[in-house]
Amino acid sequence: MPPLIHLQSRLIKRLVLVLTLISFTLIYLKVNNYFDLAIWLIFVSALIALAFIDCAHHLLPDQITLPLLWLGLLVNIEGNIVPLKDAVLGAVFGYLILFLGSQLYQMIRKNPGMGHGDFKLLAAIGAWLGWQSLHYIWLYSFLMFAIVSLWLLGTKKYHAEMMVPFGPYLIFATMLVLFFNQPFIL
């Protein structure tokens, strides 16, 4: 398990429960009808599940990320959240931003810096929220990752060669954008 998740199973279950409750409450307060509520609950539930799966297993399963990507595009066919063009560009740019960064890292360091699940996750997020939200999500996630990594280095619980899952940072940044920068309009 990564250094941040050396918690007991009961504590993790409670954390999932609390995060889900808070997220669902924030969504409920922002949406106007049951269809919107159902769509957003699916999105947020998938993100919460992916965050904890990535922490525990260093894996973002295609069984969740790919349907999330397609559902984001389907939801936006009629421009419900963002215009379809923005959703498609969000999916493409979301994938490419991390893919190209990972390729550059691999050329310099001679080892992969990130798994492909992270690329697919950001593509799915881009399909839901559009390309315009990606720069905030990218920036917030890398800032959080840098801060936590520096803190862990300082506490000697982490060394530069350790693999740390990046999906939770992408997901937390997405939640920040979703709840504080993005209107809930379907």
JSON list of C-alpha atoms in Angstrom, two decimals:
[
{"chain": "A", "resi": 1, "resn": "MET", "atom": "CA", "xyz": [0.00, 0.00, 0.00]},
{"chain": "A", "resi": 2, "resn": "PRO", "atom": "CA", "xyz": [1.17, 3.56, -0.65]},
{"chain": "A", "resi": 3, "resn": "PRO", "atom": "CA", "xyz": [2.45, 5.52, 2.33]},
{"chain": "A", "resi": 4, "resn": "LEU", "atom": "CA", "xyz": [-0.71, 7.66, 2.62]},
{"chain": "A", "resi": 5, "resn": "ILE", "atom": "CA", "xyz": [-3.02, 4.67, 3.00]},
{"chain": "A", "resi": 6, "resn": "HIS", "atom": "CA", "xyz": [-1.54, 2.67, 5.88]},
{"chain": "A", "resi": 7, "resn": "LEU", "atom": "CA", "xyz": [-4.92, 2.82, 7.57]},
{"chain": "A", "resi": 8, "resn": "GLN", "atom": "CA", "xyz": [-7.03, 0.09, 9.05]},
{"chain": "A", "resi": 9, "resn": "SER", "atom": "CA", "xyz": [-9.76, -1.35, 6.84]},
{"chain": "A", "resi": 10, "resn": "ARG", "atom": "CA", "xyz": [-12.52, 0.02, 9.10]},
{"chain": "A", "resi": 11, "resn": "LEU", "atom": "CA", "xyz": [-11.10, 3.52, 8.88]},
{"chain": "A", "resi": 12, "resn": "ILE", "atom": "CA", "xyz": [-10.95, 3.31, 5.08]},
{"chain": "A", "resi": 13, "resn": "LYS", "atom": "CA", "xyz": [-14.58, 2.16, 4.95]},
{"chain": "A", "resi": 14, "resn": "ARG", "atom": "CA", "xyz": [-15.60, 5.08, 7.15]},
{"chain": "A", "resi": 15, "resn": "LEU", "atom": "CA", "xyz": [-13.62, 7.49, 5.01]},
{"chain": "A", "resi": 16, "resn": "VAL", "atom": "CA", "xyz": [-15.33, 6.21, 1.86]},
{"chain": "A", "resi": 17, "resn": "LEU", "atom": "CA", "xyz": [-18.69, 6.58, 3.59]},
{"chain": "A", "resi": 18, "resn": "VAL", "atom": "CA", "xyz": [-17.99, 10.14, 4.75]},
{"chain": "A", "resi": 19, "resn": "LEU", "atom": "CA", "xyz": [-16.63, 11.26, 1.36]},
{"chain": "A", "resi": 20, "resn": "THR", "atom": "CA", "xyz": [-19.60, 9.72, -0.40]},
{"chain": "A", "resi": 21, "resn": "LEU", "atom": "CA", "xyz": [-22.06, 11.34, 1.99]},
{"chain": "A", "resi": 22, "resn": "ILE", "atom": "CA", "xyz": [-20.47, 14.78, 1.62]},
{"chain": "A", "resi": 23, "resn": "SER", "atom": "CA", "xyz": [-20.28, 14.46, -2.18]},
{"chain": "A", "resi": 24, "resn": "PHE", "atom": "CA", "xyz": [-23.85, 13.25, -2.52]},
{"chain": "A", "resi": 25, "resn": "THR", "atom": "CA", "xyz": [-25.10, 16.04, -0.27]},
{"chain": "A", "resi": 26, "resn": "LEU", "atom": "CA", "xyz": [-23.26, 18.71, -2.29]},
{"chain": "A", "resi": 27, "resn": "ILE", "atom": "CA", "xyz": [-24.67, 17.27, -5.52]},
{"chain": "A", "resi": 28, "resn": "TYR", "atom": "CA", "xyz": [-28.19, 17.08, -4.12]},
{"chain": "A", "resi": 29, "resn": "LEU", "atom": "CA", "xyz": [-28.02, 20.75, -3.13]},
{"chain": "A", "resi": 30, "resn": "LYS", "atom": "CA", "xyz": [-26.93, 21.79, -6.64]},
{"chain": "A", "resi": 31, "resn": "VAL", "atom": "CA", "xyz": [-29.16, 19.83, -9.02]},
{"chain": "A", "resi": 32, "resn": "ASN", "atom": "CA", "xyz": [-32.71, 20.55, -10.15]},
{"chain": "A", "resi": 33, "resn": "ASN", "atom": "CA", "xyz": [-34.16, 17.12, -11.00]},
{"chain": "A", "resi": 34, "resn": "TYR", "atom": "CA", "xyz": [-33.75, 13.41, -10.44]},
{"chain": "A", "resi": 35, "resn": "PHE", "atom": "CA", "xyz": [-32.15, 12.71, -13.82]},
{"chain": "A", "resi": 36, "resn": "ASP", "atom": "CA", "xyz": [-29.39, 15.24, -13.13]},
{"chain": "A", "resi": 37, "resn": "LEU", "atom": "CA", "xyz": [-29.00, 13.81, -9.65]},
{"chain": "A", "resi": 38, "resn": "ALA", "atom": "CA", "xyz": [-28.61, 10.24, -10.98]},
{"chain": "A", "resi": 39, "resn": "ILE", "atom": "CA", "xyz": [-26.05, 11.25, -13.61]},
{"chain": "A", "resi": 40, "resn": "TRP", "atom": "CA", "xyz": [-23.88, 13.20, -11.17]},
{"chain": "A", "resi": 41, "resn": "LEU", "atom": "CA", "xyz": [-24.12, 10.48, -8.51]},
{"chain": "A", "resi": 42, "resn": "ILE", "atom": "CA", "xyz": [-22.83, 7.94, -11.03]},
{"chain": "A", "resi": 43, "resn": "PHE", "atom": "CA", "xyz": [-19.91, 10.20, -11.93]},
{"chain": "A", "resi": 44, "resn": "VAL", "atom": "CA", "xyz": [-18.93, 10.97, -8.34]},
{"chain": "A", "resi": 45, "resn": "SER", "atom": "CA", "xyz": [-19.43, 7.36, -7.17]},
{"chain": "A", "resi": 46, "resn": "ALA", "atom": "CA", "xyz": [-17.10, 6.12, -9.91]},
{"chain": "A", "resi": 47, "resn": "LEU", "atom": "CA", "xyz": [-14.49, 8.72, -8.96]},
{"chain": "A", "resi": 48, "resn": "ILE", "atom": "CA", "xyz": [-14.59, 7.80, -5.27]},
{"chain": "A", "resi": 49, "resn": "ALA", "atom": "CA", "xyz": [-14.29, 4.10, -6.09]},
{"chain": "A", "resi": 50, "resn": "LEU", "atom": "CA", "xyz": [-11.39, 4.77, -8.46]},
{"chain": "A", "resi": 51, "resn": "ALA", "atom": "CA", "xyz": [-9.53, 6.85, -5.86]},
{"chain": "A", "resi": 52, "resn": "PHE", "atom": "CA", "xyz": [-9.59, 4.08, -3.28]},
{"chain": "A", "resi": 53, "resn": "ILE", "atom": "CA", "xyz": [-8.83, 1.32, -5.80]},
{"chain": "A", "resi": 54, "resn": "ASP", "atom": "CA", "xyz": [-5.81, 3.27, -7.04]},
{"chain": "A", "resi": 55, "resn": "CYS", "atom": "CA", "xyz": [-4.56, 3.88, -3.48]},
{"chain": "A", "resi": 56, "resn": "ALA", "atom": "CA", "xyz": [-4.87, 0.22, -2.58]},
{"chain": "A", "resi": 57, "resn": "HIS", "atom": "CA", "xyz": [-3.73, -1.44, -5.82]},
{"chain": "A", "resi": 58, "resn": "HIS", "atom": "CA", "xyz": [-1.98, 1.19, -7.97]},
{"chain": "A", "resi": 59, "resn": "LEU", "atom": "CA", "xyz": [-4.56, 0.45, -10.62]},
{"chain": "A", "resi": 60, "resn": "LEU", "atom": "CA", "xyz": [-7.37, 2.34, -12.35]},
{"chain": "A", "resi": 61, "resn": "PRO", "atom": "CA", "xyz": [-9.42, -0.45, -13.93]},
{"chain": "A", "resi": 62, "resn": "ASP", "atom": "CA", "xyz": [-10.65, -0.09, -17.50]},
{"chain": "A", "resi": 63, "resn": "GLN", "atom": "CA", "xyz": [-13.96, -1.60, -16.33]},
{"chain": "A", "resi": 64, "resn": "ILE", "atom": "CA", "xyz": [-14.65, 1.75, -14.62]},
{"chain": "A", "resi": 65, "resn": "THR", "atom": "CA", "xyz": [-12.59, 4.35, -16.52]},
{"chain": "A", "resi": 66, "resn": "LEU", "atom": "CA", "xyz": [-13.72, 3.44, -20.04]},
{"chain": "A", "resi": 67, "resn": "PRO", "atom": "CA", "xyz": [-17.49, 3.33, -19.33]},
{"chain": "A", "resi": 68, "resn": "LEU", "atom": "CA", "xyz": [-17.05, 6.60, -17.44]},
{"chain": "A", "resi": 69, "resn": "LEU", "atom": "CA", "xyz": [-15.43, 8.10, -20.55]},
{"chain": "A", "resi": 70, "resn": "TRP", "atom": "CA", "xyz": [-18.22, 6.91, -22.85]},
{"chain": "A", "resi": 71, "resn": "LEU", "atom": "CA", "xyz": [-20.94, 7.99, -20.44]},
{"chain": "A", "resi": 72, "resn": "GLY", "atom": "CA", "xyz": [-19.40, 11.46, -20.27]},
{"chain": "A", "resi": 73, "resn": "LEU", "atom": "CA", "xyz": [-19.55, 11.72, -24.05]},
{"chain": "A", "resi": 74, "resn": "LEU", "atom": "CA", "xyz": [-23.13, 10.39, -24.12]},
{"chain": "A", "resi": 75, "resn": "VAL", "atom": "CA", "xyz": [-24.30, 12.82, -21.45]},
{"chain": "A", "resi": 76, "resn": "ASN", "atom": "CA", "xyz": [-22.87, 15.65, -23.54]},
{"chain": "A", "resi": 77, "resn": "ILE", "atom": "CA", "xyz": [-24.36, 14.63, -26.91]},
{"chain": "A", "resi": 78, "resn": "GLU", "atom": "CA", "xyz": [-27.01, 17.32, -26.42]},
{"chain": "A", "resi": 79, "resn": "GLY", "atom": "CA", "xyz": [-24.58, 19.65, -24.65]},
{"chain": "A", "resi": 80, "resn": "ASN", "atom": "CA", "xyz": [-26.03, 18.88, -21.22]},
{"chain": "A", "resi": 81, "resn": "ILE", "atom": "CA", "xyz": [-22.89, 19.80, -19.27]},
{"chain": "A", "resi": 82, "resn": "VAL", "atom": "CA", "xyz": [-20.60, 21.12, -21.99]},
{"chain": "A", "resi": 83, "resn": "PRO", "atom": "CA", "xyz": [-20.98, 21.14, -25.79]},
{"chain": "A", "resi": 84, "resn": "LEU", "atom": "CA", "xyz": [-20.10, 17.80, -27.39]},
{"chain": "A", "resi": 85, "resn": "LYS", "atom": "CA", "xyz": [-17.12, 19.37, -29.16]},
{"chain": "A", "resi": 86, "resn": "ASP", "atom": "CA", "xyz": [-15.71, 20.48, -25.76]},
{"chain": "A", "resi": 87, "resn": "ALA", "atom": "CA", "xyz": [-16.34, 17.01, -24.31]},
{"chain": "A", "resi": 88, "resn": "VAL", "atom": "CA", "xyz": [-14.53, 15.27, -27.19]},
{"chain": "A", "resi": 89, "resn": "LEU", "atom": "CA", "xyz": [-11.63, 17.73, -26.98]},
{"chain": "A", "resi": 90, "resn": "GLY", "atom": "CA", "xyz": [-11.61, 17.21, -23.21]},
{"chain": "A", "resi": 91, "resn": "ALA", "atom": "CA", "xyz": [-11.26, 13.47, -23.68]},
{"chain": "A", "resi": 92, "resn": "VAL", "atom": "CA", "xyz": [-8.51, 13.84, -26.27]},
{"chain": "A", "resi": 93, "resn": "PHE", "atom": "CA", "xyz": [-6.56, 16.53, -24.42]},
{"chain": "A", "resi": 94, "resn": "GLY", "atom": "CA", "xyz": [-7.06, 14.78, -21.09]},
{"chain": "A", "resi": 95, "resn": "TYR", "atom": "CA", "xyz": [-5.41, 11.67, -22.44]},
{"chain": "A", "resi": 96, "resn": "LEU", "atom": "CA", "xyz": [-2.69, 13.49, -24.36]},
{"chain": "A", "resi": 97, "resn": "ILE", "atom": "CA", "xyz": [-1.62, 15.82, -21.54]},
{"chain": "A", "resi": 98, "resn": "LEU", "atom": "CA", "xyz": [-0.62, 12.94, -19.29]},
{"chain": "A", "resi": 99, "resn": "PHE", "atom": "CA", "xyz": [0.52, 10.63, -22.09]},
{"chain": "A", "resi": 100, "resn": "LEU", "atom": "CA", "xyz": [2.96, 13.17, -23.50]},
{"chain": "A", "resi": 101, "resn": "GLY", "atom": "CA", "xyz": [4.18, 14.15, -20.02]},
{"chain": "A", "resi": 102, "resn": "SER", "atom": "CA", "xyz": [4.73, 10.49, -19.20]},
{"chain": "A", "resi": 103, "resn": "GLN", "atom": "CA", "xyz": [6.62, 9.93, -22.44]},
{"chain": "A", "resi": 104, "resn": "LEU", "atom": "CA", "xyz": [8.89, 12.89, -21.69]},
{"chain": "A", "resi": 105, "resn": "TYR", "atom": "CA", "xyz": [9.48, 11.61, -18.16]},
{"chain": "A", "resi": 106, "resn": "GLN", "atom": "CA", "xyz": [10.28, 8.15, -19.52]},
{"chain": "A", "resi": 107, "resn": "MET", "atom": "CA", "xyz": [12.80, 9.57, -22.01]},
{"chain": "A", "resi": 108, "resn": "ILE", "atom": "CA", "xyz": [14.56, 11.50, -19.23]},
{"chain": "A", "resi": 109, "resn": "ARG", "atom": "CA", "xyz": [14.36, 9.03, -16.33]},
{"chain": "A", "resi": 110, "resn": "LYS", "atom": "CA", "xyz": [14.31, 5.75, -18.32]},
{"chain": "A", "resi": 111, "resn": "ASN", "atom": "CA", "xyz": [11.30, 4.42, -16.41]},
{"chain": "A", "resi": 112, "resn": "PRO", "atom": "CA", "xyz": [7.58, 5.02, -16.77]},
{"chain": "A", "resi": 113, "resn": "GLY", "atom": "CA", "xyz": [6.33, 7.90, -14.66]},
{"chain": "A", "resi": 114, "resn": "MET", "atom": "CA", "xyz": [2.66, 7.09, -14.85]},
{"chain": "A", "resi": 115, "resn": "GLY", "atom": "CA", "xyz": [0.29, 4.29, -15.75]},
{"chain": "A", "resi": 116, "resn": "HIS", "atom": "CA", "xyz": [-2.14, 4.38, -18.64]},
{"chain": "A", "resi": 117, "resn": "GLY", "atom": "CA", "xyz": [-5.09, 4.28, -16.22]},
{"chain": "A", "resi": 118, "resn": "ASP", "atom": "CA", "xyz": [-4.27, 7.87, -15.27]},
{"chain": "A", "resi": 119, "resn": "PHE", "atom": "CA", "xyz": [-4.45, 8.88, -18.95]},
{"chain": "A", "resi": 120, "resn": "LYS", "atom": "CA", "xyz": [-7.86, 7.21, -19.31]},
{"chain": "A", "resi": 121, "resn": "LEU", "atom": "CA", "xyz": [-9.12, 8.74, -16.08]},
{"chain": "A", "resi": 122, "resn": "LEU", "atom": "CA", "xyz": [-8.25, 12.28, -17.16]},
{"chain": "A", "resi": 123, "resn": "ALA", "atom": "CA", "xyz": [-9.79, 11.55, -20.58]},
{"chain": "A", "resi": 124, "resn": "ALA", "atom": "CA", "xyz": [-13.01, 10.50, -18.83]},
{"chain": "A", "resi": 125, "resn": "ILE", "atom": "CA", "xyz": [-12.96, 13.60, -16.65]},
{"chain": "A", "resi": 126, "resn": "GLY", "atom": "CA", "xyz": [-12.42, 15.73, -19.76]},
{"chain": "A", "resi": 127, "resn": "ALA", "atom": "CA", "xyz": [-15.38, 14.02, -21.46]},
{"chain": "A", "resi": 128, "resn": "TRP", "atom": "CA", "xyz": [-17.60, 15.00, -18.54]},
{"chain": "A", "resi": 129, "resn": "LEU", "atom": "CA", "xyz": [-16.35, 18.51, -17.78]},
{"chain": "A", "resi": 130, "resn": "GLY", "atom": "CA", "xyz": [-14.85, 19.62, -21.11]},
{"chain": "A", "resi": 131, "resn": "TRP", "atom": "CA", "xyz": [-11.38, 20.69, -22.08]},
{"chain": "A", "resi": 132, "resn": "GLN", "atom": "CA", "xyz": [-11.70, 24.05, -20.31]},
{"chain": "A", "resi": 133, "resn": "SER", "atom": "CA", "xyz": [-11.64, 22.41, -16.87]},
{"chain": "A", "resi": 134, "resn": "LEU", "atom": "CA", "xyz": [-8.54, 20.33, -17.55]},
{"chain": "A", "resi": 135, "resn": "HIS", "atom": "CA", "xyz": [-5.96, 23.03, -16.87]},
{"chain": "A", "resi": 136, "resn": "TYR", "atom": "CA", "xyz": [-7.39, 23.57, -13.37]},
{"chain": "A", "resi": 137, "resn": "ILE", "atom": "CA", "xyz": [-7.57, 19.85, -12.67]},
{"chain": "A", "resi": 138, "resn": "TRP", "atom": "CA", "xyz": [-4.07, 19.29, -14.00]},
{"chain": "A", "resi": 139, "resn": "LEU", "atom": "CA", "xyz": [-2.65, 22.21, -12.02]},
{"chain": "A", "resi": 140, "resn": "TYR", "atom": "CA", "xyz": [-4.41, 21.36, -8.75]},
{"chain": "A", "resi": 141, "resn": "SER", "atom": "CA", "xyz": [-3.50, 17.67, -8.96]},
{"chain": "A", "resi": 142, "resn": "PHE", "atom": "CA", "xyz": [0.18, 18.32, -9.63]},
{"chain": "A", "resi": 143, "resn": "LEU", "atom": "CA", "xyz": [0.38, 20.94, -6.87]},
{"chain": "A", "resi": 144, "resn": "MET", "atom": "CA", "xyz": [-1.21, 18.55, -4.36]},
{"chain": "A", "resi": 145, "resn": "PHE", "atom": "CA", "xyz": [1.06, 15.73, -5.52]},
{"chain": "A", "resi": 146, "resn": "ALA", "atom": "CA", "xyz": [4.15, 17.94, -5.13]},
{"chain": "A", "resi": 147, "resn": "ILE", "atom": "CA", "xyz": [3.13, 19.15, -1.67]},
{"chain": "A", "resi": 148, "resn": "VAL", "atom": "CA", "xyz": [2.35, 15.66, -0.38]},
{"chain": "A", "resi": 149, "resn": "SER", "atom": "CA", "xyz": [5.52, 14.21, -1.94]},
{"chain": "A", "resi": 150, "resn": "LEU", "atom": "CA", "xyz": [7.70, 16.90, -0.37]},
{"chain": "A", "resi": 151, "resn": "TRP", "atom": "CA", "xyz": [6.02, 16.36, 2.99]},
{"chain": "A", "resi": 152, "resn": "LEU", "atom": "CA", "xyz": [6.57, 12.59, 2.74]},
{"chain": "A", "resi": 153, "resn": "LEU", "atom": "CA", "xyz": [10.20, 13.12, 1.75]},
{"chain": "A", "resi": 154, "resn": "GLY", "atom": "CA", "xyz": [10.64, 15.34, 4.79]},
{"chain": "A", "resi": 155, "resn": "THR", "atom": "CA", "xyz": [9.15, 12.71, 7.10]},
{"chain": "A", "resi": 156, "resn": "LYS", "atom": "CA", "xyz": [11.35, 10.00, 5.58]},
{"chain": "A", "resi": 157, "resn": "LYS", "atom": "CA", "xyz": [8.26, 7.89, 4.77]},
{"chain": "A", "resi": 158, "resn": "TYR", "atom": "CA", "xyz": [8.87, 8.23, 1.07]},
{"chain": "A", "resi": 159, "resn": "HIS", "atom": "CA", "xyz": [11.80, 8.11, -1.29]},
{"chain": "A", "resi": 160, "resn": "ALA", "atom": "CA", "xyz": [11.99, 9.35, -4.86]},
{"chain": "A", "resi": 161, "resn": "GLU", "atom": "CA", "xyz": [11.93, 5.85, -6.37]},
{"chain": "A", "resi": 162, "resn": "MET", "atom": "CA", "xyz": [8.61, 4.86, -4.77]},
{"chain": "A", "resi": 163, "resn": "MET", "atom": "CA", "xyz": [5.54, 4.56, -6.95]},
{"chain": "A", "resi": 164, "resn": "VAL", "atom": "CA", "xyz": [2.74, 6.79, -5.69]},
{"chain": "A", "resi": 165, "resn": "PRO", "atom": "CA", "xyz": [-0.69, 6.57, -7.34]},
{"chain": "A", "resi": 166, "resn": "PHE", "atom": "CA", "xyz": [-1.64, 9.78, -9.13]},
{"chain": "A", "resi": 167, "resn": "GLY", "atom": "CA", "xyz": [-5.33, 8.98, -9.67]},
{"chain": "A", "resi": 168, "resn": "PRO", "atom": "CA", "xyz": [-6.43, 10.17, -6.20]},
{"chain": "A", "resi": 169, "resn": "TYR", "atom": "CA", "xyz": [-4.85, 13.56, -6.86]},
{"chain": "A", "resi": 170, "resn": "LEU", "atom": "CA", "xyz": [-6.65, 13.84, -10.21]},
{"chain": "A", "resi": 171, "resn": "ILE", "atom": "CA", "xyz": [-9.90, 12.85, -8.52]},
{"chain": "A", "resi": 172, "resn": "PHE", "atom": "CA", "xyz": [-9.55, 15.25, -5.61]},
{"chain": "A", "resi": 173, "resn": "ALA", "atom": "CA", "xyz": [-8.72, 18.08, -8.03]},
{"chain": "A", "resi": 174, "resn": "THR", "atom": "CA", "xyz": [-11.77, 17.14, -10.09]},
{"chain": "A", "resi": 175, "resn": "MET", "atom": "CA", "xyz": [-13.96, 17.29, -6.99]},
{"chain": "A", "resi": 176, "resn": "LEU", "atom": "CA", "xyz": [-12.60, 20.75, -6.19]},
{"chain": "A", "resi": 177, "resn": "VAL", "atom": "CA", "xyz": [-13.40, 21.97, -9.70]},
{"chain": "A", "resi": 178, "resn": "LEU", "atom": "CA", "xyz": [-16.75, 20.21, -9.73]},
{"chain": "A", "resi": 179, "resn": "PHE", "atom": "CA", "xyz": [-18.02, 21.50, -6.41]},
{"chain": "A", "resi": 180, "resn": "PHE", "atom": "CA", "xyz": [-16.46, 24.94, -6.37]},
{"chain": "A", "resi": 181, "resn": "ASN", "atom": "CA", "xyz": [-15.92, 26.05, -10.00]},
{"chain": "A", "resi": 182, "resn": "GLN", "atom": "CA", "xyz": [-18.49, 24.17, -12.08]},
{"chain": "A", "resi": 183, "resn": "PRO", "atom": "CA", "xyz": [-22.24, 24.78, -12.19]},
{"chain": "A", "resi": 184, "resn": "PHE", "atom": "CA", "xyz": [-24.44, 21.66, -12.13]},
{"chain": "A", "resi": 185, "resn": "ILE", "atom": "CA", "xyz": [-26.47, 22.17, -15.28]},
{"chain": "A", "resi": 186, "resn": "LEU", "atom": "CA", "xyz": [-27.79, 19.28, -17.35]}
]
